């Protein structure tokens, strides 16, 4: 896993905790449990902090069983761009991590509920994810040697949820911008 | 004379219906209207006016990425998608420049975001011509080259990210 993917998933820890604290789901037998946000490293299809594998490129419709266990936030490396700066051995660098968040409506026993009674409202989840990523906006520290990031930007936000009746699908690019020192 | 700093506001949005982009560049404050118009002239030329302007380079990048993607993904024919490019629509008012561009082909979104394996149902049957060399099992069933089937299973497409990558490039070019 790239350190940028790792950084994005790690940054979502606060959202994992806050949605579990603030929202719960109702099971068919009437019991309740916390809303779960599961983080997936899509570069190798693994659940973050676990050994369970998940293939998020599989069709969302065939994964409703999986989405009954939680909302999935999957990050993968998408683009790298480097261009030389001046005459020194420095490069302008940008790495893009694409984040895809998928959920299932509570009427299908998923973890999303627009009313917040039996799941987390989708827009509220997106807001929390955005602010979790932006709260580390200054100099994201990703342990990549010789690279210093100066800022990050969320771009190309797309919500494809309206194409489905019970599924939620939101995508956003996280662009890390900085300088790589080639000395 | 006091120094005045001029701010250029740049906003680039990815849109999906149809797939494309909306770009807004504004100069809200300037020391004089003449200075602002001179600056907007310059920006307009760089972004949309001049030969090889940044927006047309962005579109070329999206097309290039789509072509490379098509070669990897089973030589899919993306020419109709590229030809569905509707051009750049740019307008200018006293303080800003607005430009938008998009692709009208309805299959474009499937390549941008990818699709899952799915079944296409006929109404009541699907009728299509096929290449006998490529589909020998169809050739056996329909030796005259036209297939009649109640439904067909279609494999999914990977995500191309052609337009989103081109917009990330444009953002870098303008230094945002």
mmCIF file of C-alpha atoms in Angstrom:
data_model
loop_
_atom_site.group_PDB
_atom_site.id
_atom_site.type_symbol
_atom_site.label_atom_id
_atom_site.label_comp_id
_atom_site.label_asym_id
_atom_site.label_seq_id
_atom_site.Cartn_x
_atom_site.Cartn_y
_atom_site.Cartn_z
ATOM 1 C CA UNK A 1 0.000 0.000 0.000
ATOM 2 C CA UNK A 2 1.310 3.415 -0.863
ATOM 3 C CA UNK A 3 1.915 5.777 2.018
ATOM 4 C CA UNK A 4 -0.646 8.190 0.544
ATOM 5 C CA UNK A 5 -3.368 5.513 0.555
ATOM 6 C CA UNK A 6 -2.340 4.654 4.090
ATOM 7 C CA UNK A 7 -2.550 8.326 5.081
ATOM 8 C CA UNK A 8 -6.076 8.696 3.637
ATOM 9 C CA UNK A 9 -7.354 5.561 5.390
ATOM 10 C CA UNK A 10 -5.688 6.519 8.642
ATOM 11 C CA UNK A 11 -7.197 9.997 8.446
ATOM 12 C CA UNK A 12 -10.663 8.407 8.357
ATOM 13 C CA UNK A 13 -10.182 6.881 11.831
ATOM 14 C CA UNK A 14 -12.069 9.781 13.429
ATOM 15 C CA UNK A 15 -15.033 9.167 11.095
ATOM 16 C CA UNK A 16 -15.064 5.439 11.897
ATOM 17 C CA UNK A 17 -15.291 6.371 15.591
ATOM 18 C CA UNK A 18 -17.776 9.235 15.290
ATOM 19 C CA UNK A 19 -20.362 7.445 13.098
ATOM 20 C CA UNK A 20 -20.211 4.417 15.434
ATOM 21 C CA UNK A 21 -20.835 6.709 18.405
ATOM 22 C CA UNK A 22 -23.567 8.844 16.829
ATOM 23 C CA UNK A 23 -25.565 6.376 14.705
ATOM 24 C CA UNK A 24 -26.898 2.864 15.021
ATOM 25 C CA UNK A 25 -28.682 0.404 12.766
ATOM 26 C CA UNK A 26 -31.707 -1.770 13.448
ATOM 27 C CA UNK A 27 -31.483 -5.485 12.676
ATOM 28 C CA UNK A 28 -34.414 -7.599 11.391
ATOM 29 C CA UNK A 29 -34.799 -9.105 14.906
ATOM 30 C CA UNK A 30 -35.224 -5.649 16.466
ATOM 31 C CA UNK A 31 -31.766 -5.380 18.040
ATOM 32 C CA UNK A 32 -29.453 -2.478 17.246
ATOM 33 C CA UNK A 33 -25.710 -2.047 16.696
ATOM 34 C CA UNK A 34 -23.294 0.746 15.783
ATOM 35 C CA UNK A 35 -22.971 1.966 12.211
ATOM 36 C CA UNK A 36 -19.747 0.512 10.804
ATOM 37 C CA UNK A 37 -17.414 2.273 8.350
ATOM 38 C CA UNK A 38 -14.935 -0.233 6.901
ATOM 39 C CA UNK A 39 -11.780 1.026 5.286
ATOM 40 C CA UNK A 40 -10.405 -0.839 2.276
ATOM 41 C CA UNK A 41 -6.961 -0.582 0.739
ATOM 42 C CA UNK A 42 -7.971 -1.050 -2.887
ATOM 43 C CA UNK A 43 -4.355 -1.343 -4.080
ATOM 44 C CA UNK A 44 -4.431 -4.878 -2.684
ATOM 45 C CA UNK A 45 -8.134 -5.359 -1.869
ATOM 46 C CA UNK A 46 -7.639 -5.676 1.863
ATOM 47 C CA UNK A 47 -9.626 -4.386 4.800
ATOM 48 C CA UNK A 48 -7.487 -1.867 6.667
ATOM 49 C CA UNK A 49 -6.353 -3.255 10.032
ATOM 50 C CA UNK A 50 -7.467 -6.746 9.127
ATOM 51 C CA UNK A 51 -6.788 -9.670 6.844
ATOM 52 C CA UNK A 52 -10.248 -9.882 5.266
ATOM 53 C CA UNK A 53 -10.110 -9.262 1.518
ATOM 54 C CA UNK A 54 -12.719 -7.273 -0.382
ATOM 55 C CA UNK A 55 -12.943 -6.755 -4.112
ATOM 56 C CA UNK A 56 -14.529 -3.328 -4.562
ATOM 57 C CA UNK A 57 -14.312 -3.659 -8.336
ATOM 58 C CA UNK A 58 -17.007 -6.332 -8.103
ATOM 59 C CA UNK A 59 -20.454 -4.976 -8.999
ATOM 60 C CA UNK A 60 -22.061 -3.010 -6.199
ATOM 61 C CA UNK A 61 -25.374 -4.806 -6.798
ATOM 62 C CA UNK A 62 -23.842 -8.203 -6.114
ATOM 63 C CA UNK A 63 -22.287 -6.944 -2.904
ATOM 64 C CA UNK A 64 -25.408 -6.038 -0.939
ATOM 65 C CA UNK A 65 -24.612 -8.854 1.538
ATOM 66 C CA UNK A 66 -21.219 -7.279 2.180
ATOM 67 C CA UNK A 67 -22.767 -3.825 2.488
ATOM 68 C CA UNK A 68 -25.121 -5.100 5.204
ATOM 69 C CA UNK A 69 -22.007 -5.388 7.379
ATOM 70 C CA UNK A 70 -21.044 -1.740 6.930
ATOM 71 C CA UNK A 71 -20.243 1.176 4.647
ATOM 72 C CA UNK A 72 -17.060 0.661 2.640
ATOM 73 C CA UNK A 73 -14.504 3.397 2.038
ATOM 74 C CA UNK A 74 -11.896 2.206 -0.461
ATOM 75 C CA UNK A 75 -8.753 4.144 -1.411
ATOM 76 C CA UNK A 76 -6.360 3.387 -4.265
ATOM 77 C CA UNK A 77 -3.452 5.102 -6.007
ATOM 78 C CA UNK A 78 -4.727 6.716 -9.204
ATOM 79 C CA UNK A 79 -2.199 9.110 -10.781
ATOM 80 C CA UNK A 80 1.338 10.310 -10.283
ATOM 81 C CA UNK A 81 2.676 13.398 -11.994
ATOM 82 C CA UNK A 82 6.159 14.850 -11.767
ATOM 83 C CA UNK A 83 7.676 17.841 -13.505
ATOM 84 C CA UNK A 84 11.084 19.441 -13.023
ATOM 85 C CA UNK A 85 11.353 22.786 -11.232
ATOM 86 C CA UNK A 86 14.004 25.219 -12.492
ATOM 87 C CA UNK A 87 17.531 23.928 -12.910
ATOM 88 C CA UNK A 88 17.884 22.172 -9.546
ATOM 89 C CA UNK A 89 17.265 18.492 -8.999
ATOM 90 C CA UNK A 90 13.785 19.088 -7.660
ATOM 91 C CA UNK A 91 10.448 17.924 -8.964
ATOM 92 C CA UNK A 92 6.961 19.246 -8.557
ATOM 93 C CA UNK A 93 5.051 16.153 -7.586
ATOM 94 C CA UNK A 94 1.383 15.316 -7.324
ATOM 95 C CA UNK A 95 -0.004 11.971 -6.295
ATOM 96 C CA UNK A 96 -3.730 11.313 -6.552
ATOM 97 C CA UNK A 97 -5.563 8.805 -4.389
ATOM 98 C CA UNK A 98 -9.051 7.959 -5.547
ATOM 99 C CA UNK A 99 -11.522 7.353 -2.734
ATOM 100 C CA UNK A 100 -14.763 5.489 -3.299
ATOM 101 C CA UNK A 101 -17.420 5.187 -0.600
ATOM 102 C CA UNK A 102 -20.256 2.691 -0.969
ATOM 103 C CA UNK A 103 -23.280 2.059 1.222
ATOM 104 C CA UNK A 104 -26.649 0.324 1.280
ATOM 105 C CA UNK A 105 -30.008 1.789 2.376
ATOM 106 C CA UNK A 106 -31.337 0.663 5.759
ATOM 107 C CA UNK A 107 -34.511 -0.679 4.099
ATOM 108 C CA UNK A 108 -32.176 -3.359 2.685
ATOM 109 C CA UNK A 109 -30.462 -3.721 6.089
ATOM 110 C CA UNK A 110 -27.568 -1.486 5.132
ATOM 111 C CA UNK A 111 -25.992 1.296 7.225
ATOM 112 C CA UNK A 112 -27.334 4.415 5.459
ATOM 113 C CA UNK A 113 -30.523 6.213 6.500
ATOM 114 C CA UNK A 114 -31.348 9.716 5.216
ATOM 115 C CA UNK A 115 -33.323 10.310 8.447
ATOM 116 C CA UNK A 116 -30.497 9.180 10.738
ATOM 117 C CA UNK A 117 -32.749 6.809 12.698
ATOM 118 C CA UNK A 118 -31.477 3.467 11.390
ATOM 119 C CA UNK A 119 -28.146 4.470 9.901
ATOM 120 C CA UNK A 120 -25.962 7.456 9.070
ATOM 121 C CA UNK A 121 -27.345 10.070 6.611
ATOM 122 C CA UNK A 122 -25.251 9.869 3.443
ATOM 123 C CA UNK A 123 -24.607 13.631 3.239
ATOM 124 C CA UNK A 124 -23.532 13.718 6.882
ATOM 125 C CA UNK A 125 -21.041 10.923 6.208
ATOM 126 C CA UNK A 126 -19.611 12.789 3.214
ATOM 127 C CA UNK A 127 -19.243 15.959 5.288
ATOM 128 C CA UNK A 128 -17.377 14.071 8.018
ATOM 129 C CA UNK A 129 -15.049 12.415 5.510
ATOM 130 C CA UNK A 130 -14.291 15.750 3.816
ATOM 131 C CA UNK A 131 -13.447 17.447 7.074
ATOM 132 C CA UNK A 132 -11.385 14.483 8.319
ATOM 133 C CA UNK A 133 -9.232 14.742 5.174
ATOM 134 C CA UNK A 134 -8.994 18.527 5.258
ATOM 135 C CA UNK A 135 -8.177 18.641 8.966
ATOM 136 C CA UNK A 136 -4.741 17.275 8.021
ATOM 137 C CA UNK A 137 -4.435 19.585 5.059
ATOM 138 C CA UNK A 138 -1.164 21.164 6.076
ATOM 139 C CA UNK A 139 1.851 19.085 5.141
ATOM 140 C CA UNK A 140 0.393 15.589 5.095
ATOM 141 C CA UNK A 141 3.185 13.459 6.505
ATOM 142 C CA UNK A 142 3.480 10.275 4.502
ATOM 143 C CA UNK A 143 6.981 8.960 5.322
ATOM 144 C CA UNK A 144 7.902 8.911 1.627
ATOM 145 C CA UNK A 145 11.586 9.788 1.575
ATOM 146 C CA UNK A 146 12.631 13.002 -0.194
ATOM 147 C CA UNK A 147 9.030 14.081 -0.727
ATOM 148 C CA UNK A 148 7.505 16.946 1.171
ATOM 149 C CA UNK A 149 3.852 17.624 0.562
ATOM 150 C CA UNK A 150 2.746 21.202 0.956
ATOM 151 C CA UNK A 151 -0.999 20.709 0.689
ATOM 152 C CA UNK A 152 -3.788 18.463 -0.421
ATOM 153 C CA UNK A 153 -6.966 19.085 -2.341
ATOM 154 C CA UNK A 154 -10.226 17.170 -2.742
ATOM 155 C CA UNK A 155 -11.316 17.286 -6.394
ATOM 156 C CA UNK A 156 -13.644 15.646 -8.919
ATOM 157 C CA UNK A 157 -16.317 14.846 -6.360
ATOM 158 C CA UNK A 158 -19.052 12.715 -7.895
ATOM 159 C CA UNK A 159 -22.105 11.168 -6.288
ATOM 160 C CA UNK A 160 -23.514 8.355 -8.403
ATOM 161 C CA UNK A 161 -26.135 7.328 -5.809
ATOM 162 C CA UNK A 162 -29.038 8.608 -7.917
ATOM 163 C CA UNK A 163 -28.336 5.848 -10.458
ATOM 164 C CA UNK A 164 -29.451 3.225 -7.932
ATOM 165 C CA UNK A 165 -32.506 2.894 -5.721
ATOM 166 C CA UNK A 166 -30.874 1.422 -2.607
ATOM 167 C CA UNK A 167 -27.136 1.872 -3.138
ATOM 168 C CA UNK A 168 -24.960 4.872 -2.363
ATOM 169 C CA UNK A 169 -21.765 5.496 -4.314
ATOM 170 C CA UNK A 170 -19.578 8.582 -3.823
ATOM 171 C CA UNK A 171 -16.157 9.187 -5.385
ATOM 172 C CA UNK A 172 -13.600 11.858 -4.709
ATOM 173 C CA UNK A 173 -9.969 12.403 -5.692
ATOM 174 C CA UNK A 174 -7.473 13.325 -2.978
ATOM 175 C CA UNK A 175 -4.575 15.174 -4.642
ATOM 176 C CA UNK A 176 -1.314 15.462 -2.655
ATOM 177 C CA UNK A 177 0.906 18.272 -3.943
ATOM 178 C CA UNK A 178 4.505 18.871 -3.005
ATOM 179 C CA UNK A 179 8.152 18.767 -3.929
ATOM 180 C CA UNK A 180 10.441 15.805 -4.381
ATOM 181 C CA UNK A 181 14.137 16.418 -3.764
ATOM 182 C CA UNK A 182 16.318 14.337 -6.105
ATOM 183 C CA UNK A 183 19.656 15.124 -4.431
ATOM 184 C CA UNK B 1 1.205 54.808 -5.658
ATOM 185 C CA UNK B 2 0.028 52.009 -3.391
ATOM 186 C CA UNK B 3 0.647 48.476 -4.505
ATOM 187 C CA UNK B 4 -2.471 46.591 -5.398
ATOM 188 C CA UNK B 5 -2.606 42.854 -5.509
ATOM 189 C CA UNK B 6 -4.947 41.288 -8.020
ATOM 190 C CA UNK B 7 -6.566 37.989 -7.238
ATOM 191 C CA UNK B 8 -7.623 35.528 -9.907
ATOM 192 C CA UNK B 9 -10.246 33.073 -8.694
ATOM 193 C CA UNK B 10 -10.107 29.719 -10.434
ATOM 194 C CA UNK B 11 -12.816 27.096 -10.063
ATOM 195 C CA UNK B 12 -12.925 23.845 -12.020
ATOM 196 C CA UNK B 13 -15.762 21.362 -11.529
ATOM 197 C CA UNK B 14 -16.170 17.864 -12.889
ATOM 198 C CA UNK B 15 -19.764 17.280 -14.050
ATOM 199 C CA UNK B 16 -21.472 14.018 -14.945
ATOM 200 C CA UNK B 17 -24.682 14.765 -16.844
ATOM 201 C CA UNK B 18 -23.295 14.699 -19.444
ATOM 202 C CA UNK B 19 -19.659 13.956 -18.555
ATOM 203 C CA UNK B 20 -17.587 17.108 -18.836
ATOM 204 C CA UNK B 21 -16.279 20.121 -16.958
ATOM 205 C CA UNK B 22 -17.217 23.655 -15.961
ATOM 206 C CA UNK B 23 -14.481 26.251 -15.526
ATOM 207 C CA UNK B 24 -14.932 29.676 -13.966
ATOM 208 C CA UNK B 25 -12.188 32.263 -13.747
ATOM 209 C CA UNK B 26 -12.951 35.561 -12.080
ATOM 210 C CA UNK B 27 -11.044 38.749 -11.328
ATOM 211 C CA UNK B 28 -13.290 40.279 -8.645
ATOM 212 C CA UNK B 29 -11.033 43.191 -7.709
ATOM 213 C CA UNK B 30 -8.640 45.145 -9.881
ATOM 214 C CA UNK B 31 -7.037 48.608 -9.628
ATOM 215 C CA UNK B 32 -8.953 49.702 -12.724
ATOM 216 C CA UNK B 33 -11.314 48.220 -15.240
ATOM 217 C CA UNK B 34 -8.691 48.641 -17.970
ATOM 218 C CA UNK B 35 -6.235 46.585 -15.907
ATOM 219 C CA UNK B 36 -8.862 43.923 -15.303
ATOM 220 C CA UNK B 37 -9.777 43.682 -18.990
ATOM 221 C CA UNK B 38 -6.097 43.388 -19.931
ATOM 222 C CA UNK B 39 -5.676 40.581 -17.427
ATOM 223 C CA UNK B 40 -8.842 38.804 -18.598
ATOM 224 C CA UNK B 41 -7.624 39.106 -22.224
ATOM 225 C CA UNK B 42 -4.475 37.345 -21.216
ATOM 226 C CA UNK B 43 -6.227 34.619 -19.245
ATOM 227 C CA UNK B 44 -8.800 34.052 -21.971
ATOM 228 C CA UNK B 45 -6.099 33.623 -24.561
ATOM 229 C CA UNK B 46 -4.143 31.149 -22.435
ATOM 230 C CA UNK B 47 -7.145 29.120 -21.383
ATOM 231 C CA UNK B 48 -9.392 29.010 -24.437
ATOM 232 C CA UNK B 49 -8.345 31.478 -27.122
ATOM 233 C CA UNK B 50 -4.872 30.729 -28.406
ATOM 234 C CA UNK B 51 -3.784 27.818 -30.535
ATOM 235 C CA UNK B 52 -2.944 24.931 -28.228
ATOM 236 C CA UNK B 53 -4.707 26.615 -25.298
ATOM 237 C CA UNK B 54 -4.919 24.834 -21.951
ATOM 238 C CA UNK B 55 -8.534 23.715 -22.243
ATOM 239 C CA UNK B 56 -7.967 22.142 -25.657
ATOM 240 C CA UNK B 57 -4.843 20.424 -24.290
ATOM 241 C CA UNK B 58 -6.994 19.111 -21.431
ATOM 242 C CA UNK B 59 -9.507 17.674 -23.893
ATOM 243 C CA UNK B 60 -6.683 16.121 -25.939
ATOM 244 C CA UNK B 61 -5.376 14.495 -22.764
ATOM 245 C CA UNK B 62 -8.776 12.993 -21.990
ATOM 246 C CA UNK B 63 -8.964 11.613 -25.540
ATOM 247 C CA UNK B 64 -5.416 10.256 -25.379
ATOM 248 C CA UNK B 65 -6.104 8.502 -22.124
ATOM 249 C CA UNK B 66 -9.334 7.056 -23.494
ATOM 250 C CA UNK B 67 -7.475 5.682 -26.532
ATOM 251 C CA UNK B 68 -4.776 4.057 -24.395
ATOM 252 C CA UNK B 69 -7.459 2.658 -22.118
ATOM 253 C CA UNK B 70 -9.328 1.228 -25.129
ATOM 254 C CA UNK B 71 -6.196 -0.539 -26.372
ATOM 255 C CA UNK B 72 -5.748 -2.174 -22.983
ATOM 256 C CA UNK B 73 -9.423 -3.026 -22.549
ATOM 257 C CA UNK B 74 -9.873 -5.371 -25.491
ATOM 258 C CA UNK B 75 -9.481 -2.833 -28.300
ATOM 259 C CA UNK B 76 -12.805 -1.217 -27.566
ATOM 260 C CA UNK B 77 -13.759 1.343 -30.223
ATOM 261 C CA UNK B 78 -13.765 4.749 -28.515
ATOM 262 C CA UNK B 79 -13.917 6.850 -31.708
ATOM 263 C CA UNK B 80 -17.703 7.471 -31.383
ATOM 264 C CA UNK B 81 -17.093 8.702 -27.827
ATOM 265 C CA UNK B 82 -14.297 11.024 -28.897
ATOM 266 C CA UNK B 83 -16.375 12.290 -31.819
ATOM 267 C CA UNK B 84 -19.223 13.086 -29.419
ATOM 268 C CA UNK B 85 -17.136 15.916 -27.944
ATOM 269 C CA UNK B 86 -19.421 18.952 -28.109
ATOM 270 C CA UNK B 87 -16.702 21.608 -28.233
ATOM 271 C CA UNK B 88 -15.801 24.304 -25.748
ATOM 272 C CA UNK B 89 -18.466 26.866 -24.954
ATOM 273 C CA UNK B 90 -16.776 29.972 -23.540
ATOM 274 C CA UNK B 91 -18.366 33.249 -22.491
ATOM 275 C CA UNK B 92 -16.954 36.355 -20.909
ATOM 276 C CA UNK B 93 -18.469 39.190 -18.932
ATOM 277 C CA UNK B 94 -16.931 42.243 -17.273
ATOM 278 C CA UNK B 95 -15.255 40.358 -14.401
ATOM 279 C CA UNK B 96 -15.057 36.720 -15.385
ATOM 280 C CA UNK B 97 -14.676 33.971 -17.944
ATOM 281 C CA UNK B 98 -16.907 30.921 -18.009
ATOM 282 C CA UNK B 99 -16.131 27.823 -20.096
ATOM 283 C CA UNK B 100 -17.717 24.413 -20.287
ATOM 284 C CA UNK B 101 -17.160 21.308 -22.350
ATOM 285 C CA UNK B 102 -18.680 17.852 -22.440
ATOM 286 C CA UNK B 103 -19.141 14.624 -24.346
ATOM 287 C CA UNK B 104 -22.697 13.719 -25.337
ATOM 288 C CA UNK B 105 -22.214 9.982 -26.027
ATOM 289 C CA UNK B 106 -24.231 8.136 -23.393
ATOM 290 C CA UNK B 107 -21.655 5.339 -23.074
ATOM 291 C CA UNK B 108 -18.962 7.853 -22.032
ATOM 292 C CA UNK B 109 -19.922 7.658 -18.357
ATOM 293 C CA UNK B 110 -19.597 3.873 -18.363
ATOM 294 C CA UNK B 111 -15.974 4.163 -19.453
ATOM 295 C CA UNK B 112 -15.215 7.019 -17.071
ATOM 296 C CA UNK B 113 -16.539 5.184 -14.001
ATOM 297 C CA UNK B 114 -16.412 1.559 -15.164
ATOM 298 C CA UNK B 115 -19.300 -0.892 -15.145
ATOM 299 C CA UNK B 116 -20.011 -4.206 -13.531
ATOM 300 C CA UNK B 117 -20.820 -7.439 -15.370
ATOM 301 C CA UNK B 118 -24.428 -7.229 -16.400
ATOM 302 C CA UNK B 119 -27.163 -8.781 -18.497
ATOM 303 C CA UNK B 120 -28.825 -6.942 -21.357
ATOM 304 C CA UNK B 121 -32.425 -8.060 -21.847
ATOM 305 C CA UNK B 122 -34.068 -8.001 -25.267
ATOM 306 C CA UNK B 123 -37.452 -6.376 -25.894
ATOM 307 C CA UNK B 124 -38.502 -9.103 -26.671
ATOM 308 C CA UNK B 125 -35.245 -10.225 -28.349
ATOM 309 C CA UNK B 126 -31.851 -8.712 -29.081
ATOM 310 C CA UNK B 127 -30.891 -8.632 -32.743
ATOM 311 C CA UNK B 128 -27.275 -7.912 -33.611
ATOM 312 C CA UNK B 129 -24.599 -8.691 -36.165
ATOM 313 C CA UNK B 130 -21.380 -10.290 -35.013
ATOM 314 C CA UNK B 131 -17.940 -11.208 -36.299
ATOM 315 C CA UNK B 132 -18.014 -14.966 -36.956
ATOM 316 C CA UNK B 133 -14.267 -15.342 -36.315
ATOM 317 C CA UNK B 134 -14.543 -13.759 -32.885
ATOM 318 C CA UNK B 135 -17.697 -15.540 -31.739
ATOM 319 C CA UNK B 136 -17.573 -19.104 -33.113
ATOM 320 C CA UNK B 137 -20.355 -20.291 -30.777
ATOM 321 C CA UNK B 138 -22.707 -17.648 -32.194
ATOM 322 C CA UNK B 139 -21.606 -18.568 -35.714
ATOM 323 C CA UNK B 140 -22.700 -22.151 -35.047
ATOM 324 C CA UNK B 141 -26.143 -21.002 -33.889
ATOM 325 C CA UNK B 142 -26.617 -18.228 -36.452
ATOM 326 C CA UNK B 143 -24.619 -19.063 -39.605
ATOM 327 C CA UNK B 144 -25.973 -16.058 -41.550
ATOM 328 C CA UNK B 145 -24.173 -13.587 -39.240
ATOM 329 C CA UNK B 146 -27.174 -12.088 -37.423
ATOM 330 C CA UNK B 147 -27.949 -13.268 -33.881
ATOM 331 C CA UNK B 148 -31.373 -13.362 -32.215
ATOM 332 C CA UNK B 149 -31.156 -13.832 -28.452
ATOM 333 C CA UNK B 150 -33.503 -13.187 -25.525
ATOM 334 C CA UNK B 151 -30.629 -11.709 -23.507
ATOM 335 C CA UNK B 152 -26.870 -11.354 -23.478
ATOM 336 C CA UNK B 153 -24.307 -11.295 -20.665
ATOM 337 C CA UNK B 154 -21.897 -8.409 -21.026
ATOM 338 C CA UNK B 155 -18.646 -8.193 -19.095
ATOM 339 C CA UNK B 156 -17.953 -5.041 -17.102
ATOM 340 C CA UNK B 157 -15.526 -2.289 -18.026
ATOM 341 C CA UNK B 158 -12.707 -1.035 -15.825
ATOM 342 C CA UNK B 159 -12.752 2.615 -14.763
ATOM 343 C CA UNK B 160 -10.855 4.852 -17.245
ATOM 344 C CA UNK B 161 -10.777 8.102 -15.212
ATOM 345 C CA UNK B 162 -10.007 9.818 -18.548
ATOM 346 C CA UNK B 163 -11.785 13.101 -17.828
ATOM 347 C CA UNK B 164 -10.974 13.277 -14.108
ATOM 348 C CA UNK B 165 -7.261 12.756 -14.826
ATOM 349 C CA UNK B 166 -7.321 15.451 -17.502
ATOM 350 C CA UNK B 167 -8.901 17.890 -15.012
ATOM 351 C CA UNK B 168 -6.245 17.074 -12.415
ATOM 352 C CA UNK B 169 -3.663 17.930 -15.084
ATOM 353 C CA UNK B 170 -5.352 21.273 -15.832
ATOM 354 C CA UNK B 171 -5.433 22.150 -12.121
ATOM 355 C CA UNK B 172 -1.698 21.516 -11.920
ATOM 356 C CA UNK B 173 -1.044 23.629 -15.030
ATOM 357 C CA UNK B 174 -2.743 26.633 -13.506
ATOM 358 C CA UNK B 175 -0.873 26.019 -10.293
ATOM 359 C CA UNK B 176 -3.846 25.415 -8.043
#
